Coordinates of C-alpha atoms in Angstrom, one line a residue:
Chain X
M1 CA -20.0 27.6 -32.3
R2 CA -22.7 25.1 -31.0
S3 CA -21.5 22.9 -33.8
E4 CA -17.3 23.3 -33.1
T5 CA -18.5 22.7 -29.3
F6 CA -20.5 19.5 -30.5
M7 CA -16.9 19.4 -32.8
D8 CA -15.4 18.7 -29.6
L9 CA -17.8 16.4 -28.2
I10 CA -17.6 14.3 -30.7
G11 CA -13.6 14.0 -30.0
Q12 CA -14.6 12.9 -26.6
I13 CA -15.7 9.8 -27.3
D14 CA -15.1 6.1 -26.9
N15 CA -11.5 4.7 -27.4
R16 CA -13.2 2.0 -28.6
F17 CA -15.1 3.5 -31.8
I18 CA -11.4 5.1 -32.6
I19 CA -9.7 1.9 -32.5
E20 CA -12.9 0.6 -34.9
A21 CA -12.7 3.5 -37.1
D22 CA -8.8 3.4 -37.5
T23 CA -9.0 -0.2 -38.0
R24 CA -11.5 -2.2 -39.6
S25 CA -12.7 -1.4 -43.1
A26 CA -15.3 -2.5 -45.4
E27 CA -12.6 -4.9 -46.7
A28 CA -14.2 -7.3 -45.2
N29 CA -16.2 -7.9 -48.4
S30 CA -13.8 -7.8 -50.5
L31 CA -11.9 -10.6 -48.3
R32 CA -14.7 -12.2 -48.0
H33 CA -14.8 -12.7 -51.8
S34 CA -11.0 -13.8 -52.3
W35 CA -11.0 -16.4 -49.5
I36 CA -14.4 -18.2 -51.0
K37 CA -12.6 -18.4 -54.5
R38 CA -10.0 -20.0 -53.5
I39 CA -11.3 -22.7 -50.3
P40 CA -13.8 -24.9 -52.1
A41 CA -15.1 -26.9 -49.2
I42 CA -18.0 -25.4 -47.8
A43 CA -17.4 -25.4 -44.1
A44 CA -13.8 -24.7 -44.7
V45 CA -15.3 -21.4 -46.1
A46 CA -17.8 -20.8 -43.4
A47 CA -15.3 -21.4 -40.9
C48 CA -11.8 -19.0 -42.2
L49 CA -15.6 -16.1 -42.7
I50 CA -16.3 -16.5 -39.1
I51 CA -12.2 -16.5 -38.3
G52 CA -11.2 -13.9 -40.3
M53 CA -13.7 -11.5 -39.4
L54 CA -12.6 -12.4 -36.0
V55 CA -9.6 -11.0 -36.5
L56 CA -10.8 -7.9 -38.7
L57 CA -12.8 -7.1 -35.3
N58 CA -9.7 -7.5 -32.7
P59 CA -7.0 -6.7 -35.5
A60 CA -5.5 -4.7 -32.8
Q61 CA -4.9 -7.3 -30.5
P62 CA -2.1 -9.2 -30.5
T63 CA -2.0 -13.0 -31.8
D64 CA -2.4 -15.3 -28.1
P65 CA 0.5 -17.4 -28.8
S66 CA -1.5 -20.3 -28.1
G67 CA -4.2 -19.4 -30.1
Y68 CA -2.2 -20.0 -33.6
S69 CA -5.4 -22.7 -34.5
N70 CA -7.6 -20.0 -35.4
L71 CA -5.7 -17.9 -37.8
P72 CA -7.2 -18.8 -41.3
K73 CA -5.4 -20.2 -44.0
L74 CA -3.3 -18.3 -46.7
A75 CA -3.3 -18.8 -50.9
V76 CA 0.1 -18.7 -52.1
N77 CA 0.1 -16.2 -54.7
T78 CA 2.0 -18.7 -57.8
E79 CA 1.4 -15.6 -60.4
F80 CA 4.8 -13.7 -61.5
G81 CA 2.8 -11.2 -64.2
A82 CA 4.3 -12.1 -67.2
F83 CA 7.2 -9.8 -68.3
G84 CA 9.8 -12.7 -68.3
F85 CA 11.5 -14.3 -65.4
E86 CA 13.7 -13.1 -62.8
G87 CA 17.0 -13.2 -62.4
Y88 CA 19.9 -11.2 -61.9
L89 CA 23.1 -11.1 -63.2
A90 CA 26.0 -10.4 -61.5
Y91 CA 29.7 -11.9 -61.3
D92 CA 29.5 -12.7 -57.9
V93 CA 26.2 -13.3 -55.3
G94 CA 27.4 -11.2 -53.0
E95 CA 27.6 -8.2 -55.5
L96 CA 23.2 -8.7 -55.5
N97 CA 23.4 -6.8 -51.5
N98 CA 20.3 -5.2 -51.1
G99 CA 20.2 -3.9 -48.1
N100 CA 17.8 -5.8 -46.6
P101 CA 18.0 -6.1 -42.4
W102 CA 16.8 -9.8 -42.1
T103 CA 20.0 -12.0 -41.8
E104 CA 19.5 -15.8 -40.8
N105 CA 21.3 -15.3 -37.5
N106 CA 17.9 -14.4 -35.6
S107 CA 15.3 -15.2 -33.4
L108 CA 11.9 -14.8 -35.6
T109 CA 9.1 -17.4 -34.1
T110 CA 6.3 -15.3 -36.0
M111 CA 5.8 -12.0 -38.9
P112 CA 3.3 -10.6 -39.2
V113 CA 0.5 -11.3 -42.8
F114 CA -1.7 -8.3 -44.4
T115 CA -4.3 -8.7 -46.4
N116 CA -3.6 -6.3 -49.8
P117 CA -6.1 -3.3 -49.8
G118 CA -5.8 -2.8 -53.3
K119 CA -7.8 -5.3 -55.9
Y120 CA -7.4 -6.1 -59.2
D121 CA -7.9 -8.1 -62.3
G122 CA -5.8 -11.1 -63.8
S123 CA -4.3 -7.9 -65.7
G124 CA -3.4 -5.6 -63.1
I125 CA -6.1 -3.2 -63.6
P126 CA -7.2 -2.2 -59.7
L127 CA -11.1 -2.7 -59.5
N128 CA -11.0 -1.0 -56.6
G129 CA -9.9 3.6 -56.0
L130 CA -10.8 6.6 -56.9
S131 CA -13.6 6.9 -59.0
P132 CA -13.0 9.8 -62.2
E133 CA -14.6 12.4 -59.7
E134 CA -12.2 12.1 -57.3
M135 CA -9.2 11.8 -59.6
M136 CA -10.0 15.1 -61.0
A137 CA -11.1 16.5 -56.8
E138 CA -7.6 14.9 -56.0
A139 CA -5.8 17.2 -59.3
E140 CA -7.0 20.4 -58.1
K141 CA -6.3 20.0 -54.1
L142 CA -2.5 18.8 -55.0
A143 CA -2.7 22.1 -57.9
D144 CA -3.9 23.8 -54.6
L145 CA -1.7 23.0 -52.5
F146 CA 1.4 23.6 -54.6
G147 CA -0.2 26.6 -55.7
L148 CA -0.1 25.4 -59.3
Q149 CA -2.2 26.8 -61.7
I150 CA -4.1 24.4 -64.1
I151 CA -4.3 25.2 -67.4
S152 CA -6.1 21.9 -68.5
L153 CA -7.8 18.6 -66.5
E154 CA -9.1 15.6 -68.3
T155 CA -9.4 12.3 -67.4
E156 CA -7.2 9.5 -69.8
P157 CA -9.3 8.0 -71.5
T158 CA -11.8 11.2 -71.3
Q159 CA -15.7 10.7 -71.2
A160 CA -16.0 11.7 -75.2
Q161 CA -13.4 8.4 -75.9
I162 CA -15.2 5.9 -74.1
E163 CA -18.0 6.5 -75.2
Q164 CA -16.2 6.6 -79.0
I165 CA -14.7 3.1 -77.5
L166 CA -18.0 1.6 -76.6
Q167 CA -19.3 2.2 -79.1
K168 CA -16.6 0.2 -81.1
L169 CA -16.8 -2.7 -79.0
K170 CA -20.6 -3.6 -78.6
D171 CA -20.5 -3.0 -82.3
A172 CA -17.9 -5.8 -82.2
D173 CA -19.6 -7.8 -79.4
A174 CA -17.2 -7.6 -77.3
S175 CA -17.4 -9.1 -73.4
E176 CA -18.4 -7.3 -70.5
E177 CA -14.7 -8.0 -69.5
E178 CA -13.8 -6.3 -72.3
I179 CA -15.6 -3.4 -72.2
R180 CA -15.2 -2.8 -68.8
Q181 CA -11.5 -3.0 -69.1
N182 CA -10.8 -0.3 -72.0
T183 CA -13.5 1.8 -70.8
S184 CA -12.7 2.3 -67.6
T185 CA -10.8 5.4 -66.5
Y186 CA -7.5 5.0 -64.8
K187 CA -5.9 8.3 -65.1
A188 CA -6.6 12.2 -64.1
T189 CA -3.9 14.8 -65.3
A190 CA -3.8 17.9 -64.7
E191 CA -1.6 20.1 -66.6
C192 CA -0.5 23.2 -65.4
M193 CA 2.6 26.3 -65.4
G194 CA 5.7 24.4 -65.7
A195 CA 4.5 21.0 -64.0
R196 CA 2.3 17.9 -64.7
I197 CA -0.4 16.6 -61.9
E198 CA -1.2 12.8 -62.5
V199 CA -3.7 11.1 -60.3
N200 CA -4.4 7.9 -60.9
K201 CA -7.3 5.1 -60.0
D202 CA -4.9 2.9 -57.2
G203 CA -4.6 6.7 -55.9
H204 CA -0.3 6.7 -56.9
I205 CA 0.1 10.6 -57.4
V206 CA 2.8 11.9 -59.8
L207 CA 4.3 15.4 -60.0
T208 CA 6.3 16.5 -62.7
L209 CA 8.0 19.7 -61.9
T210 CA 10.5 21.5 -65.5
P211 CA 13.3 23.8 -64.6
E212 CA 10.5 26.5 -63.5
T213 CA 9.0 24.6 -61.2
A214 CA 12.2 22.3 -59.8
D215 CA 11.7 23.9 -56.3
L216 CA 8.3 22.2 -54.7
A217 CA 10.5 19.3 -54.5
K218 CA 11.4 21.2 -51.6
E219 CA 7.6 20.8 -50.6
I220 CA 7.9 17.0 -50.3
G221 CA 6.4 17.2 -46.5
K222 CA 3.1 18.0 -48.1
L223 CA 2.8 15.1 -50.2
S224 CA 3.4 13.4 -46.9
A225 CA -0.3 12.2 -46.7
Y226 CA -0.4 10.0 -49.5
D227 CA 0.8 6.4 -49.4
S228 CA 2.1 6.6 -52.9
F229 CA 3.9 9.0 -54.6
T230 CA 6.2 9.8 -57.8
I231 CA 7.9 13.6 -58.3
D232 CA 9.7 13.7 -61.8
F233 CA 11.6 15.8 -62.7
D234 CA 11.4 16.4 -66.9
F235 CA 14.9 18.6 -67.4
G236 CA 14.6 18.1 -71.3
Y237 CA 16.6 15.0 -73.2
E238 CA 19.6 15.0 -75.4
T239 CA 19.6 12.6 -78.4
I240 CA 22.9 10.3 -79.7
D241 CA 22.7 8.1 -82.4
G242 CA 19.6 8.3 -82.1
I243 CA 18.8 7.3 -77.8
R244 CA 17.5 9.8 -76.1
Y245 CA 18.9 10.7 -72.9
S246 CA 17.1 12.6 -69.8
F247 CA 19.3 14.9 -67.9
G248 CA 16.7 15.1 -64.6
L249 CA 17.1 17.6 -61.6
P250 CA 20.7 18.3 -61.8
L251 CA 23.3 17.5 -58.9
P252 CA 25.4 19.9 -56.8
E253 CA 29.2 19.5 -58.1
G254 CA 30.7 16.5 -56.7
Y255 CA 27.4 14.7 -57.2
S256 CA 26.6 12.0 -59.5
F257 CA 23.6 9.6 -59.9
S258 CA 24.3 7.8 -63.1
Y259 CA 22.2 5.2 -64.3
S260 CA 25.3 2.4 -65.5
N261 CA 28.8 2.2 -63.0
T262 CA 27.9 3.8 -60.7
S263 CA 29.0 2.4 -57.2
H264 CA 28.1 1.0 -54.4
E265 CA 30.3 3.5 -52.6
Q266 CA 28.9 5.9 -54.9
A267 CA 25.5 5.3 -55.1
K268 CA 25.5 4.9 -50.9
T269 CA 27.3 9.0 -51.5
I270 CA 24.7 10.0 -53.4
T271 CA 21.6 8.1 -51.8
Q272 CA 22.7 10.1 -48.7
Y273 CA 22.5 13.1 -49.9
L274 CA 19.2 13.0 -51.2
F275 CA 17.8 11.3 -48.3
S276 CA 18.9 14.5 -46.7
E277 CA 17.8 16.4 -49.4
Y278 CA 14.1 15.5 -49.6
G279 CA 13.3 12.5 -47.1
S280 CA 12.5 14.7 -43.5
F281 CA 8.8 14.5 -43.4
M282 CA 9.7 10.3 -43.6
R283 CA 10.9 11.1 -39.9
I284 CA 12.7 8.3 -39.8
Q285 CA 14.8 6.8 -37.0
K286 CA 17.7 5.2 -38.7
P287 CA 18.7 5.4 -42.6
G288 CA 19.0 2.3 -44.5
Y289 CA 19.7 2.4 -47.0
G290 CA 18.8 -0.3 -50.6
L291 CA 21.8 -0.2 -53.1
T292 CA 21.1 -3.2 -55.6
A293 CA 22.9 -3.1 -58.7
A294 CA 22.9 -5.7 -61.9
Y295 CA 24.4 -6.1 -64.4
T296 CA 23.4 -5.9 -68.5
Y297 CA 24.4 -8.7 -70.4
N298 CA 27.7 -6.5 -71.6
G299 CA 28.5 -5.7 -68.3
V300 CA 27.5 -2.3 -67.9
L301 CA 26.3 -2.3 -64.1
M302 CA 23.3 -0.7 -63.4
C303 CA 21.9 0.9 -60.8
Q304 CA 18.4 1.4 -61.7
N305 CA 17.1 2.9 -57.9
T306 CA 18.6 3.4 -54.7
F307 CA 16.2 3.5 -51.9
V308 CA 16.2 4.3 -47.5
Y309 CA 13.9 2.8 -45.1
D310 CA 13.3 3.6 -41.6
D311 CA 16.8 0.4 -39.8
G312 CA 15.6 1.6 -36.0
G313 CA 13.5 -1.0 -33.5
S314 CA 13.0 -4.4 -33.7
L315 CA 13.8 -6.7 -36.4
T316 CA 10.4 -7.1 -37.5
D317 CA 9.9 -4.0 -37.7
R318 CA 12.7 -3.3 -40.1
I319 CA 12.2 -5.8 -42.3
L320 CA 8.6 -4.6 -42.5
N321 CA 9.8 -0.9 -42.9
Y322 CA 12.2 -2.9 -45.4
N323 CA 9.8 -4.4 -47.7
F324 CA 6.5 -2.1 -47.5
R325 CA 7.8 2.3 -46.6
R326 CA 10.2 3.5 -49.2
L327 CA 11.9 6.7 -50.4
S328 CA 14.0 6.0 -54.0
F329 CA 15.4 7.3 -55.8
S330 CA 16.2 7.8 -59.6
P331 CA 19.0 8.3 -62.1
T332 CA 19.4 9.9 -65.6
D333 CA 22.4 8.4 -67.6
S334 CA 23.4 11.8 -67.6
G335 CA 24.6 12.1 -63.9
G336 CA 21.3 14.2 -62.4
L337 CA 17.9 12.5 -60.7
S338 CA 15.1 11.8 -62.7
A339 CA 12.7 10.5 -59.6
I340 CA 11.4 10.1 -56.1
R341 CA 8.9 7.5 -55.4
Y342 CA 8.0 6.9 -51.9
D343 CA 5.7 4.2 -51.3
N344 CA 4.1 3.1 -47.8
A345 CA 1.8 0.0 -48.6
D346 CA -1.7 -0.1 -46.8
L347 CA -0.4 -1.8 -43.6
S348 CA -3.8 -1.2 -41.9
Q349 CA -6.1 -4.7 -42.1
K350 CA -3.4 -7.2 -40.5
I351 CA -5.0 -10.5 -40.5
G352 CA -2.8 -12.6 -37.9
D353 CA 1.2 -12.9 -36.7
Y354 CA 1.7 -16.7 -38.5
P355 CA 4.5 -18.8 -37.1
I356 CA 7.1 -19.2 -39.4
I357 CA 10.1 -21.7 -40.4
T358 CA 13.6 -21.6 -40.1
A359 CA 15.8 -19.8 -43.1
K360 CA 17.2 -24.1 -43.0
D361 CA 13.8 -25.7 -43.0
A362 CA 12.6 -23.5 -45.9
R363 CA 16.2 -24.9 -48.0
K364 CA 15.0 -28.1 -47.4
L365 CA 11.5 -27.5 -48.7
L366 CA 13.7 -26.2 -51.7
L367 CA 15.0 -29.0 -52.4
K368 CA 11.8 -31.1 -52.3
K369 CA 10.7 -28.5 -55.2
H370 CA 8.0 -27.3 -52.8
Y371 CA 8.7 -23.2 -54.3
V372 CA 7.4 -20.8 -56.8
T373 CA 9.2 -19.4 -59.4
S374 CA 9.5 -17.5 -63.0
V375 CA 12.7 -19.2 -63.7
P376 CA 11.9 -21.4 -66.6
E377 CA 14.3 -24.1 -65.8
D378 CA 13.7 -26.8 -63.1
F379 CA 15.8 -26.1 -59.6
P380 CA 19.4 -27.0 -60.8
G381 CA 20.5 -28.4 -57.5
E382 CA 21.8 -27.7 -54.1
K383 CA 25.6 -26.3 -54.8
Y384 CA 23.9 -23.6 -56.3
I385 CA 22.3 -22.1 -53.5
A386 CA 23.7 -18.8 -53.4
H387 CA 22.1 -17.1 -51.2
V388 CA 19.1 -16.8 -48.8
E389 CA 16.3 -13.6 -47.4
L390 CA 13.7 -13.0 -46.5
I391 CA 11.1 -11.0 -47.7
Y392 CA 7.8 -9.9 -48.2
R393 CA 5.7 -10.2 -52.1
T394 CA 4.1 -7.1 -52.6
S395 CA 2.6 -7.4 -56.5
R396 CA -0.8 -6.8 -57.6
F397 CA -1.0 -10.6 -57.5
D398 CA -0.4 -11.1 -53.9
T399 CA -4.2 -11.0 -52.1
V400 CA -1.9 -11.1 -49.3
Y401 CA 1.3 -10.0 -48.0
M402 CA 3.5 -12.2 -46.6
P403 CA 6.5 -13.7 -45.9
Y404 CA 8.9 -16.2 -48.4
Y405 CA 12.4 -16.9 -48.3
R406 CA 13.5 -15.9 -51.3
F407 CA 16.5 -18.3 -52.3
L408 CA 19.0 -17.1 -55.3
V409 CA 20.3 -19.7 -57.6
E410 CA 22.5 -19.9 -59.8
L411 CA 21.7 -21.0 -62.8
P412 CA 24.0 -22.7 -64.8
T413 CA 22.7 -23.1 -68.4
M414 CA 23.0 -19.2 -68.3
A415 CA 26.0 -18.9 -67.3
R416 CA 27.9 -16.1 -70.1
D417 CA 31.1 -16.2 -71.7
N418 CA 32.6 -13.0 -70.2
G419 CA 31.8 -14.5 -67.3
L420 CA 28.3 -12.9 -65.8
K421 CA 26.4 -15.5 -63.5
T422 CA 22.3 -15.7 -63.6
F423 CA 21.1 -15.9 -60.3
G424 CA 17.1 -16.8 -60.7
A425 CA 15.1 -16.2 -57.9
F426 CA 13.1 -19.3 -56.2
Y427 CA 10.7 -18.7 -53.2
V428 CA 9.7 -20.9 -50.6
P429 CA 6.5 -19.7 -48.1
A430 CA 7.8 -18.6 -44.8
V431 CA 4.5 -19.0 -42.9
K432 CA 4.5 -23.0 -41.7
G433 CA 2.7 -25.4 -43.8
E434 CA -0.3 -25.7 -41.9
F435 CA -1.5 -22.4 -41.7
L436 CA -1.5 -22.6 -46.2
E437 CA -3.7 -24.0 -48.3
S438 CA -1.8 -26.0 -50.1
M439 CA 2.1 -26.0 -49.9
P440 CA 3.6 -25.2 -53.8
I441 CA 5.1 -27.7 -55.7
W442 CA 6.9 -27.2 -58.9
N443 CA 5.1 -28.6 -61.5
G444 CA 7.7 -28.8 -64.2
S445 CA 6.5 -25.6 -65.7
F446 CA 5.4 -21.8 -64.0
N447 CA 4.1 -22.4 -61.3
Chain J
M1 CA 7.7 -2.1 -29.6
D2 CA 4.5 -2.7 -27.8
D3 CA 2.0 0.4 -25.7
K4 CA 3.3 -0.7 -22.5
T5 CA 7.1 -0.6 -23.7
I6 CA 6.7 2.9 -24.7
I7 CA 4.8 3.8 -21.6
D8 CA 7.0 2.0 -19.6
L9 CA 9.7 4.8 -21.1
Y10 CA 8.0 7.5 -20.5
W11 CA 8.2 6.3 -16.9
A12 CA 11.1 6.0 -16.8
R13 CA 11.6 9.6 -18.8
S14 CA 13.8 8.0 -21.7
E15 CA 13.9 9.8 -24.6
S16 CA 14.0 7.3 -26.6
A17 CA 9.6 6.6 -25.9
I18 CA 9.6 9.6 -28.0
S19 CA 11.9 8.5 -31.5
E20 CA 9.4 5.5 -30.8
T21 CA 6.2 7.3 -30.3
V22 CA 7.0 8.6 -34.0
K23 CA 7.5 5.4 -35.1
Q24 CA 4.5 3.7 -34.2
Y25 CA 2.5 7.0 -34.6
G26 CA 4.1 9.7 -35.9
S27 CA 2.3 9.0 -39.4
Y28 CA -1.6 8.2 -37.8
C29 CA -1.3 11.2 -36.0
I30 CA 0.5 13.2 -38.9
K31 CA -2.7 12.5 -40.9
I32 CA -5.3 13.5 -38.8
A33 CA -3.6 16.8 -38.2
T34 CA -3.3 17.3 -41.8
N35 CA -6.7 16.2 -42.1
I36 CA -8.4 19.1 -40.0
L37 CA -4.8 22.0 -40.8
Q38 CA -4.7 21.0 -45.1
N39 CA -1.2 21.9 -44.5
S40 CA 1.9 19.2 -43.4
E41 CA 4.1 22.1 -42.1
D42 CA 1.1 23.0 -39.3
A43 CA 0.8 18.9 -38.9
E44 CA 4.0 18.1 -38.2
E45 CA 4.2 21.3 -35.3
C46 CA 0.9 19.8 -34.0
L47 CA 2.4 16.4 -33.7
N48 CA 5.5 18.1 -32.1
D49 CA 3.2 19.5 -30.3
A50 CA 1.5 16.3 -29.0
L51 CA 4.8 14.4 -27.8
Q52 CA 5.4 17.8 -25.3
K53 CA 1.7 16.9 -24.3
A54 CA 2.2 12.9 -24.1
W55 CA 5.6 13.6 -21.8
N56 CA 4.0 15.8 -19.9
S57 CA 1.1 13.8 -19.1
I58 CA 3.3 10.1 -19.1
P59 CA 3.0 9.5 -15.4
P60 CA 1.6 10.0 -14.0
Q61 CA -1.0 9.0 -16.6
R62 CA -1.0 4.9 -17.8
P63 CA -3.5 5.3 -21.0
D64 CA -5.1 2.3 -21.0
N65 CA -5.5 2.9 -25.4
F66 CA -1.8 4.6 -26.2
R67 CA -3.5 5.3 -30.1
A68 CA -6.3 6.4 -29.2
F69 CA -4.7 9.2 -26.2
L70 CA -2.3 10.2 -28.9
G71 CA -5.2 10.9 -32.0
R72 CA -7.1 12.7 -28.7
I73 CA -4.3 14.5 -28.1
T74 CA -3.4 15.3 -31.9
R75 CA -7.3 16.2 -32.8
N76 CA -7.5 18.3 -29.6
L77 CA -4.4 20.5 -30.2
S78 CA -5.0 20.5 -34.6
L79 CA -8.6 21.9 -33.9
N80 CA -7.4 24.7 -31.6
K81 CA -4.7 25.5 -34.0
Y82 CA -7.3 25.5 -37.1
H83 CA -9.7 28.3 -35.3
E84 CA -6.0 30.2 -34.7
Q85 CA -5.2 30.5 -38.0
R86 CA -9.2 30.9 -38.6
A87 CA -9.1 33.8 -37.1
R88 CA -5.9 35.1 -39.0
K89 CA -7.9 33.6 -42.2
R90 CA -5.5 30.9 -42.3
G91 CA -5.6 27.1 -42.6
G92 CA -8.1 24.5 -44.9
D93 CA -11.9 24.6 -45.2
N94 CA -12.5 20.6 -44.7
I95 CA -13.3 22.0 -40.6
A96 CA -15.2 24.6 -41.9
L97 CA -17.8 21.9 -44.1
I98 CA -17.5 19.2 -41.5
Y99 CA -19.0 22.6 -38.8
T100 CA -22.1 22.8 -41.4
E101 CA -22.3 19.6 -42.1
L102 CA -22.4 19.3 -38.6
E103 CA -25.4 21.7 -38.7
D104 CA -27.6 18.6 -38.6
C105 CA -26.3 16.8 -35.6
L106 CA -27.9 20.0 -33.4
P107 CA -30.9 18.9 -31.4
S108 CA -33.2 22.0 -31.4
S109 CA -32.9 24.1 -28.6
H110 CA -36.9 25.5 -28.2
N111 CA -37.5 25.4 -24.7
V112 CA -34.5 24.7 -23.2
E113 CA -34.2 24.9 -19.7
E114 CA -30.6 24.1 -19.0
E115 CA -27.8 23.0 -21.0
Y116 CA -26.8 19.7 -20.4
E117 CA -23.8 19.2 -19.1
S118 CA -20.5 17.5 -21.8
G119 CA -20.1 14.5 -19.7
L120 CA -24.0 13.6 -20.5
I121 CA -24.0 14.6 -24.0
V122 CA -20.6 12.7 -24.8
E123 CA -22.2 9.0 -23.1
S124 CA -25.4 10.1 -25.4
I125 CA -23.2 9.6 -27.9
N126 CA -21.2 6.9 -27.4
A127 CA -24.6 5.1 -26.9
F128 CA -26.2 6.4 -30.0
L129 CA -23.3 5.0 -32.0
A130 CA -23.6 1.6 -30.8
T131 CA -27.0 1.8 -32.4
L132 CA -25.5 2.1 -35.4
D133 CA -24.4 -0.7 -37.9
S134 CA -20.6 -1.0 -38.0
I135 CA -20.4 0.6 -41.4
S136 CA -22.6 4.1 -40.8
R137 CA -20.8 4.4 -37.5
M138 CA -17.6 4.1 -38.8
V139 CA -18.2 6.5 -41.1
F140 CA -19.3 8.6 -38.9
V141 CA -16.7 8.9 -36.9
R142 CA -13.7 8.6 -39.6
R143 CA -15.9 12.5 -41.2
Y144 CA -16.5 13.5 -37.5
W145 CA -13.8 12.2 -35.7
Y146 CA -10.7 11.7 -37.9
A147 CA -12.0 14.8 -40.1
D148 CA -11.2 12.5 -43.6
P149 CA -12.5 14.1 -46.1
I150 CA -15.1 12.6 -48.2
G151 CA -13.2 11.0 -51.1
V152 CA -11.0 9.7 -48.9
I153 CA -13.5 8.0 -46.3
A154 CA -15.0 6.4 -50.2
T155 CA -12.2 5.3 -51.4
R156 CA -11.4 3.5 -47.7
F157 CA -14.4 1.8 -47.6
K158 CA -15.6 1.4 -51.4
M159 CA -17.9 3.1 -51.9
S160 CA -19.0 6.1 -54.0
E161 CA -18.9 9.6 -52.2
S162 CA -22.6 10.2 -53.0
K163 CA -22.9 6.9 -50.8
V164 CA -20.7 8.3 -48.2
K165 CA -23.0 11.6 -47.6
S166 CA -26.2 10.2 -48.1
M167 CA -24.7 7.7 -45.1
L168 CA -23.7 10.7 -43.1
F169 CA -27.2 12.5 -43.3
R170 CA -28.7 10.2 -42.4
T171 CA -26.7 9.1 -39.3
R172 CA -26.6 13.3 -38.7
K173 CA -30.7 13.6 -38.5
K174 CA -30.4 10.0 -36.4
L175 CA -28.3 11.6 -34.2
K176 CA -30.6 14.6 -33.9
T177 CA -33.7 12.5 -33.4
Y178 CA -31.6 10.6 -30.7
L179 CA -30.6 13.9 -28.8
E180 CA -34.1 15.3 -28.7
S181 CA -35.2 12.0 -27.3
K182 CA -33.1 12.4 -24.7
G183 CA -34.0 15.6 -24.6
V184 CA -30.4 16.6 -24.7
M185 CA -29.4 20.0 -24.9
L186 CA -26.2 22.3 -26.2

């Protein structure tokens, strides 16, 4: 009883401690390291550290409009990974409408910038996150939460595998980095009766359900405490002409969710239905729909997934929701639901509200080749600019979540005989140049 | 929408105050309630109750810190619900574990002549927290105010679970010594 009383008394502690514990974390150290890597001058490092710490100490306070000079400079991410280039096939750029609430006519003068709390190595492997014990404990907790009976629970790789790999690598005089990459436990998997639970090192949860347990998907709200999870439906598959087609969760009559040749209207109808079935835990004020589709080289319209975000509130809120908090639905090729995925990025480490340029000014910078891109050829010229939007880049290579103007530019050298055009993505930082460590410039190769 | 505008909506008795509150602080409150109740449906119920309580409290109140105000209401409601559930042998065990841990903080009750008023004890806890380094303080508050599981705290602060546990253990012992030095009795 006395502990309970004491717990009540702790409930009355000063607001400043409550807010401090909610908005700060040990990331101050990680943030410091990332700045050190990018700023060569010691004086600049010191200045940024102090400013960064001050910002972190007062994250809940709005940035003083007259105090922009105190904002730390930001590093522009020039990494795009190694999976080809970002380009979209469509007959007309209008077909690439993606539901972004940003429009060119707006009065935005600042946008918030956040530290990405996830830390990854050059190949995208998480450097921080859950320990093997924590992953296994989380898997057990989830099994308990959904009333699933665990048959086996193992990490990947297992401890025995790690020891074998370690021995082999040592025999081969592998570097410490190679050893770390190959012996890091990245997942715990609990095989359950009729289901599988996977807990990844970065905290992402995958719950795979079969026909016997599919009803558990309706209890998606039980996962609302997690920032990132997927519910997969394993309903078997059929093989036609050597190609495997998954069935996915069957949908009610009248609804079909297919990977290919789903029209914009069909995609919206099915997304609205799925959101009504599975989205209430998000407590969305006004649903907005992301229904991007693109074509294959052969002219088949492909819809890889659709998503819902909260399109209510101020334009800034809507843009943040669009970029950082989504409930996505993936189809199968047989008209079923393949997976539901929820992503809610951790934006607790706000660096500040940064002044931004207009899309018109960004266009001028694009023409001066101040952009980053994964497109393997030079910017073809102003007349090929087809579309512009403001987005946040949120890849594992982005140590900072900051806004960019993304220009979709028609690439004339990649036009296809069937009339399909290729639109390549070129990014211009939206944050004003004086707040960037350096303005990127195209140098004739991948930036 | 900023806190001041939301509170103005409450004062104007505009129902959009509720939706704006949910938008800004819904997930924050749900996390606190889920930590305590370990059940999303109960947590949602607590959020609804918290919103009702906020609606009934503002006006006349005008909270200085709306986030902490809502968090505090949610925490209290969740703990109340937890106690109801425990009486019915329902509910998670995270709080039971926290109660066990807090036994370490309780000052010895030898020579008790009178119990301190709760306000004075809270003042002492505040003064103690102010003496801690920031990481120890935040870890303590995450565990005993937000009721975060140890694993969640470890992830948040990039530490091992054992480090979190030992840090909490040391802080509890220090708090006990501090309260005893101030003559605080419960």
